[in-house]
Coordinates of C-alpha atoms in Angstrom, one line a residue:
M1 CA 47.1 -1.0 68.5
S2 CA 43.8 -0.4 66.9
N3 CA 43.5 -0.8 63.1
A4 CA 40.5 1.6 62.9
T5 CA 40.9 4.6 60.6
P6 CA 40.5 8.1 62.0
H7 CA 37.2 8.5 60.2
A8 CA 35.6 5.2 61.4
T9 CA 32.3 5.5 63.2
A10 CA 30.7 2.7 65.1
P11 CA 27.7 1.3 63.2
A12 CA 25.5 1.8 66.3
D13 CA 26.3 5.5 66.3
R14 CA 25.5 6.2 62.6
I15 CA 21.7 6.2 62.9
E16 CA 22.0 8.7 65.8
L17 CA 24.3 10.9 63.7
M18 CA 21.9 10.8 60.8
E19 CA 19.0 11.6 63.0
T20 CA 20.9 14.6 64.4
F21 CA 21.7 15.8 60.9
V22 CA 18.1 15.6 59.8
R23 CA 17.0 17.4 62.9
I24 CA 19.5 20.2 62.2
V25 CA 18.3 20.6 58.7
E26 CA 14.6 20.6 59.6
A27 CA 15.1 22.9 62.6
G28 CA 17.1 25.4 60.7
S29 CA 20.0 25.7 63.1
L30 CA 22.2 23.8 65.5
S31 CA 20.7 25.6 68.5
A32 CA 17.1 24.9 67.5
A33 CA 18.0 21.3 66.9
A34 CA 19.6 21.0 70.3
L35 CA 16.6 22.5 71.9
Q36 CA 14.3 20.0 70.2
M37 CA 16.5 17.1 71.1
G38 CA 17.1 18.1 74.7
A39 CA 20.8 18.2 74.0
T40 CA 23.4 20.9 74.2
Q41 CA 24.6 22.8 71.1
P42 CA 28.2 21.6 71.4
T43 CA 26.9 18.0 71.5
V44 CA 24.9 18.5 68.3
S45 CA 27.8 20.2 66.7
R46 CA 30.1 17.3 67.6
R47 CA 27.7 14.8 66.1
L48 CA 27.5 16.8 62.8
Q49 CA 31.3 17.0 62.7
A50 CA 31.6 13.2 63.4
L51 CA 29.1 12.5 60.5
E52 CA 31.0 14.7 58.1
R53 CA 34.3 13.1 59.1
S54 CA 32.8 9.6 58.7
L55 CA 31.5 10.4 55.2
G56 CA 34.5 12.5 54.2
L57 CA 32.1 15.2 53.0
R58 CA 31.1 18.7 53.9
L59 CA 27.3 18.6 54.5
L60 CA 26.6 22.2 55.6
Q61 CA 28.0 25.6 54.9
R62 CA 27.8 27.6 58.1
S63 CA 28.2 31.3 58.7
T64 CA 27.3 33.7 61.5
H65 CA 24.0 34.5 59.8
A66 CA 23.0 31.4 57.7
M67 CA 23.2 27.7 57.3
T68 CA 22.8 26.1 53.9
L69 CA 23.1 22.5 52.6
T70 CA 25.9 21.7 50.2
A71 CA 25.1 19.5 47.2
D72 CA 26.4 16.5 49.1
G73 CA 24.3 17.6 52.1
E74 CA 21.2 17.7 49.9
R75 CA 21.8 14.1 48.9
C76 CA 22.7 13.0 52.4
Y77 CA 19.5 14.7 53.8
E78 CA 17.2 12.8 51.4
G79 CA 19.1 9.5 52.0
A80 CA 19.2 10.0 55.7
K81 CA 15.4 10.4 55.9
E82 CA 14.9 7.3 54.0
L83 CA 17.4 5.4 56.0
I84 CA 15.9 6.5 59.3
A85 CA 12.4 5.6 58.1
S86 CA 13.6 2.1 57.1
W87 CA 15.4 1.6 60.4
K88 CA 12.3 2.6 62.4
A89 CA 10.2 0.3 60.2
F90 CA 12.7 -2.5 60.8
E91 CA 12.4 -2.0 64.5
S92 CA 8.7 -1.9 64.3
E93 CA 8.6 -5.1 62.3
L94 CA 10.8 -6.9 64.9
R95 CA 8.6 -5.8 67.7
G96 CA 5.7 -7.7 66.1
A97 CA 2.0 -7.1 65.4
D98 CA 1.4 -5.6 68.9
D99 CA 3.6 -2.6 68.2
E100 CA 1.6 0.6 68.7
P101 CA 1.5 2.7 65.5
E102 CA 3.0 6.2 65.9
G103 CA 4.4 9.1 64.0
L104 CA 3.3 10.9 60.9
L105 CA 1.4 9.2 58.1
R106 CA 1.2 11.1 54.8
V107 CA -1.5 10.0 52.4
I108 CA -2.6 11.3 49.0
A109 CA -6.2 10.7 48.1
P110 CA -8.5 12.0 45.3
H111 CA -10.6 15.0 46.3
A112 CA -14.0 13.4 46.2
F113 CA -12.9 10.3 48.0
G114 CA -10.8 12.2 50.5
Q115 CA -13.4 14.8 51.3
Q116 CA -16.4 12.5 51.6
L117 CA -16.1 8.7 51.4
L118 CA -12.8 8.1 53.3
V119 CA -13.1 10.6 56.1
G120 CA -15.2 8.2 58.2
P121 CA -12.7 5.2 57.9
L122 CA -9.8 7.6 58.5
S123 CA -11.4 8.9 61.7
D124 CA -11.9 5.4 62.9
Y125 CA -8.3 4.6 62.2
M126 CA -7.1 7.7 64.1
R127 CA -9.3 7.0 67.1
A128 CA -7.9 3.4 67.2
H129 CA -4.3 4.7 67.0
P130 CA -4.0 8.0 69.0
R131 CA -0.2 8.2 68.6
V132 CA -0.5 8.6 64.8
T133 CA -0.8 12.0 63.2
V134 CA -2.0 12.2 59.6
E135 CA -1.3 14.6 56.7
W136 CA -4.3 14.1 54.4
L137 CA -3.3 15.4 50.9
L138 CA -6.1 15.7 48.4
H139 CA -4.8 15.6 44.8
D140 CA -6.7 14.9 41.6
S141 CA -4.5 14.1 38.6
T142 CA -5.1 16.3 35.6
Q143 CA -3.5 13.8 33.4
D144 CA -5.3 11.3 31.2
R145 CA -5.6 8.0 33.1
T146 CA -3.6 6.2 30.4
Q147 CA -0.6 8.0 31.7
D148 CA 1.3 7.3 34.9
S149 CA 0.4 9.6 37.8
T150 CA 2.4 7.9 40.6
P151 CA 3.4 10.3 43.4
D152 CA 7.1 10.8 44.2
F153 CA 6.9 8.8 47.4
V154 CA 10.5 9.4 48.5
G155 CA 10.9 13.0 47.3
E156 CA 7.6 14.1 48.8
G157 CA 7.8 11.9 51.9
I158 CA 4.5 10.1 51.0
D159 CA 3.6 6.8 52.8
C160 CA 0.8 5.7 50.4
A161 CA -1.8 7.0 48.0
I162 CA -5.4 6.1 47.1
Q163 CA -5.7 5.9 43.4
V164 CA -8.9 5.5 41.3
G165 CA -8.2 3.7 38.0
E166 CA -5.8 1.2 36.7
V167 CA -2.2 1.2 38.2
T168 CA 0.3 1.4 35.3
D169 CA 3.5 1.8 37.3
P170 CA 5.1 -1.6 37.9
S171 CA 7.5 -0.2 40.5
V172 CA 4.8 0.2 43.2
V173 CA 2.9 -2.2 45.4
A174 CA -0.8 -1.9 44.5
I175 CA -3.6 -3.4 46.7
K176 CA -7.1 -3.4 45.1
L177 CA -9.6 -2.1 47.7
S178 CA -12.8 -2.1 45.7
E179 CA -14.5 -1.0 42.4
V180 CA -16.8 2.0 41.7
P181 CA -19.6 1.4 39.2
R182 CA -20.4 4.4 36.8
I183 CA -23.7 5.4 35.3
V184 CA -25.0 8.2 33.1
V185 CA -27.2 10.8 34.8
A186 CA -29.0 14.0 34.0
A187 CA -31.2 16.6 35.8
P188 CA -35.0 16.1 35.2
S189 CA -35.1 19.7 33.9
L190 CA -32.7 18.8 31.0
M191 CA -34.9 15.9 30.0
D192 CA -38.1 17.9 30.1
G193 CA -39.8 17.3 26.7
R194 CA -37.2 14.8 25.6
A195 CA -37.8 11.0 25.5
M196 CA -35.9 9.1 28.1
P197 CA -33.0 7.3 26.5
V198 CA -33.1 3.5 26.6
H199 CA -30.2 2.5 24.4
A200 CA -26.7 3.9 24.7
R201 CA -26.9 5.2 21.1
E202 CA -29.6 7.7 22.1
L203 CA -27.2 9.5 24.4
A204 CA -25.1 10.9 21.6
G205 CA -27.6 13.6 20.8
L206 CA -27.6 15.1 24.3
P207 CA -25.3 17.8 25.7
W208 CA -22.4 16.2 27.6
L209 CA -20.2 17.2 30.4
S210 CA -16.7 15.6 30.7
A211 CA -14.3 14.7 33.5
R212 CA -11.0 15.3 31.7
N213 CA -9.0 13.0 33.9
F214 CA -11.2 10.0 33.1
Y215 CA -13.1 10.7 29.9
R216 CA -13.1 13.6 27.4
T217 CA -14.9 13.2 24.1
E218 CA -16.2 9.6 24.3
V219 CA -17.3 6.9 26.6
L220 CA -17.7 3.1 26.2
L221 CA -20.9 1.7 27.7
S222 CA -21.9 -1.9 28.0
H223 CA -25.3 -3.5 28.5
V224 CA -25.5 -5.1 32.0
D225 CA -27.3 -8.2 30.8
T226 CA -26.1 -8.9 27.2
G227 CA -22.7 -7.4 27.4
E228 CA -23.3 -5.5 24.2
A229 CA -20.9 -2.5 23.9
H230 CA -21.5 0.8 22.4
R231 CA -19.1 3.8 22.1
V232 CA -20.7 7.2 22.5
S233 CA -18.8 10.2 21.0
F234 CA -19.6 13.8 21.8
R235 CA -18.3 17.3 22.0
P236 CA -18.6 18.3 25.7
R237 CA -20.2 21.7 26.7
F238 CA -18.3 21.7 30.0
T239 CA -15.0 20.0 31.0
T240 CA -13.6 19.8 34.5
D241 CA -11.1 17.8 36.6
S242 CA -13.4 17.9 39.7
F243 CA -16.2 15.3 40.2
Y244 CA -17.9 17.7 42.6
A245 CA -18.0 20.4 39.9
L246 CA -19.2 17.8 37.4
R247 CA -22.0 16.7 39.7
S248 CA -23.1 20.2 40.5
A249 CA -23.1 21.1 36.8
T250 CA -25.2 18.0 36.1
V251 CA -27.7 18.8 38.8
R252 CA -28.1 22.3 37.3
G253 CA -29.1 20.9 34.0
I254 CA -26.1 22.0 31.9
G255 CA -25.6 18.5 30.4
I256 CA -25.4 14.8 31.2
G257 CA -22.5 13.2 32.9
L258 CA -20.9 9.9 33.7
M259 CA -20.1 9.5 37.4
S260 CA -19.5 6.9 40.1
T261 CA -22.7 5.7 41.7
W262 CA -21.5 6.4 45.2
M263 CA -21.5 10.1 44.5
L264 CA -25.1 10.0 43.1
A265 CA -27.2 8.1 45.6
D266 CA -28.4 11.1 47.5
E267 CA -29.1 13.1 44.3
I268 CA -31.1 10.3 42.7
A269 CA -33.0 9.5 45.9
A270 CA -34.0 13.2 46.2
G271 CA -35.0 13.4 42.5
R272 CA -32.4 15.9 41.5
L273 CA -30.8 13.5 39.1
V274 CA -32.2 10.6 37.0
Q275 CA -30.3 7.7 35.5
L276 CA -30.3 7.5 31.7
A277 CA -30.3 4.3 29.7
P278 CA -30.4 2.3 33.0
Q279 CA -29.2 -1.0 31.5
W280 CA -26.0 0.6 30.2
R281 CA -23.0 1.3 32.3
A282 CA -19.3 2.2 31.9
A283 CA -16.7 -0.2 33.2
A284 CA -16.3 0.0 36.9
L285 CA -13.1 1.8 38.0
P286 CA -10.8 -0.1 40.4
V287 CA -9.7 1.7 43.6
H288 CA -6.1 0.9 44.7
L289 CA -4.0 1.7 47.6
I290 CA -0.4 2.1 46.4
Y291 CA 2.9 2.5 48.2
P292 CA 6.6 1.9 47.4
P293 CA 8.1 -1.5 48.0
S294 CA 10.2 -2.1 51.1
R295 CA 11.3 -5.0 53.2
F296 CA 9.9 -3.2 56.2
H297 CA 6.9 -0.9 56.6
P298 CA 6.1 1.1 59.8
A299 CA 3.2 -0.1 61.9
R300 CA 1.2 3.1 61.1
L301 CA 1.2 2.2 57.4
R302 CA 0.4 -1.5 57.9
R303 CA -2.5 -0.7 60.2
F304 CA -3.8 2.0 57.7
I305 CA -3.7 -0.6 54.8
E306 CA -5.6 -3.0 57.0
A307 CA -8.2 -0.4 57.9
M308 CA -8.8 0.7 54.3
R309 CA -9.1 -2.9 53.0
A310 CA -11.9 -3.5 55.5
A311 CA -13.6 -0.1 55.5
L312 CA -13.7 1.0 51.8
P313 CA -15.8 -1.8 50.4
A314 CA -18.3 -1.4 53.3
A315 CA -18.4 2.4 52.8
L316 CA -19.1 2.0 49.1
A317 CA -21.8 -0.6 49.6
E318 CA -23.5 1.7 52.1
V319 CA -23.7 4.8 49.8
T320 CA -24.6 2.9 46.7
R321 CA -27.4 0.8 48.2
P322 CA -30.3 2.9 47.0
I323 CA -29.2 2.7 43.3

């Protein structure tokens, strides 16, 4: 006689039951899930019932017109997604380096990087791995960079994020991809009739623009040869959380701004911007790729990390060469 309890479920079946449950939730109904899975509705219903019996929990409240998750169902849904992702990553790891990346890769990147600098490397990655689809989410943190702005990787289903600035969250894996030098620039029209600043102290008397997520009312500049440091304080005329807006406002002569050199090469080469106090620069900002720790990561994430580690330094070097 078997010693198994009535609620026992073979370990090999549990992943399938979890996958069915997730599909039901995301499809919105048992019939829609069955259609997506190529199964019958009774089969899908039996799997849901088997999962509920196995856990001893009611996961869904069902009526003739609606289906809603219970509180236990909400917790199970989030846990099941993570469990399935870990299992698939585990399988991928076992298959080895030749495993073909597939599935959805969700990445958060800063607006300026994500719209301009990283699109080329991302396109190369997607051409190399045609079975991967990408959700490219452009977010700029409006917080001061001394505060943590780590995405909710699990809750939002994010695989990784590109972050400019120091990583302060010890719970994530952070890979440094490169650094972005920063210089002070102005439109020639703003400097018309003014002496061109040579020392950092001469910048304090000019109208300033600020990027609220990196600097607001002061910047610390250092001499590239001597290492001398000077703090410039100011009251900004214009504040934004967008580097594109900051660059546009600077080109239009509203004030001077501190920006990454990769964004300025074309403007300087065309004469729309000039560098002020050329021997003085702010500390370069590190660029990291961050992701949650796990024993196993899917091939699509591993290949993306490899692609960004190789491509971003080359892309930055190319666009900053004229400066």
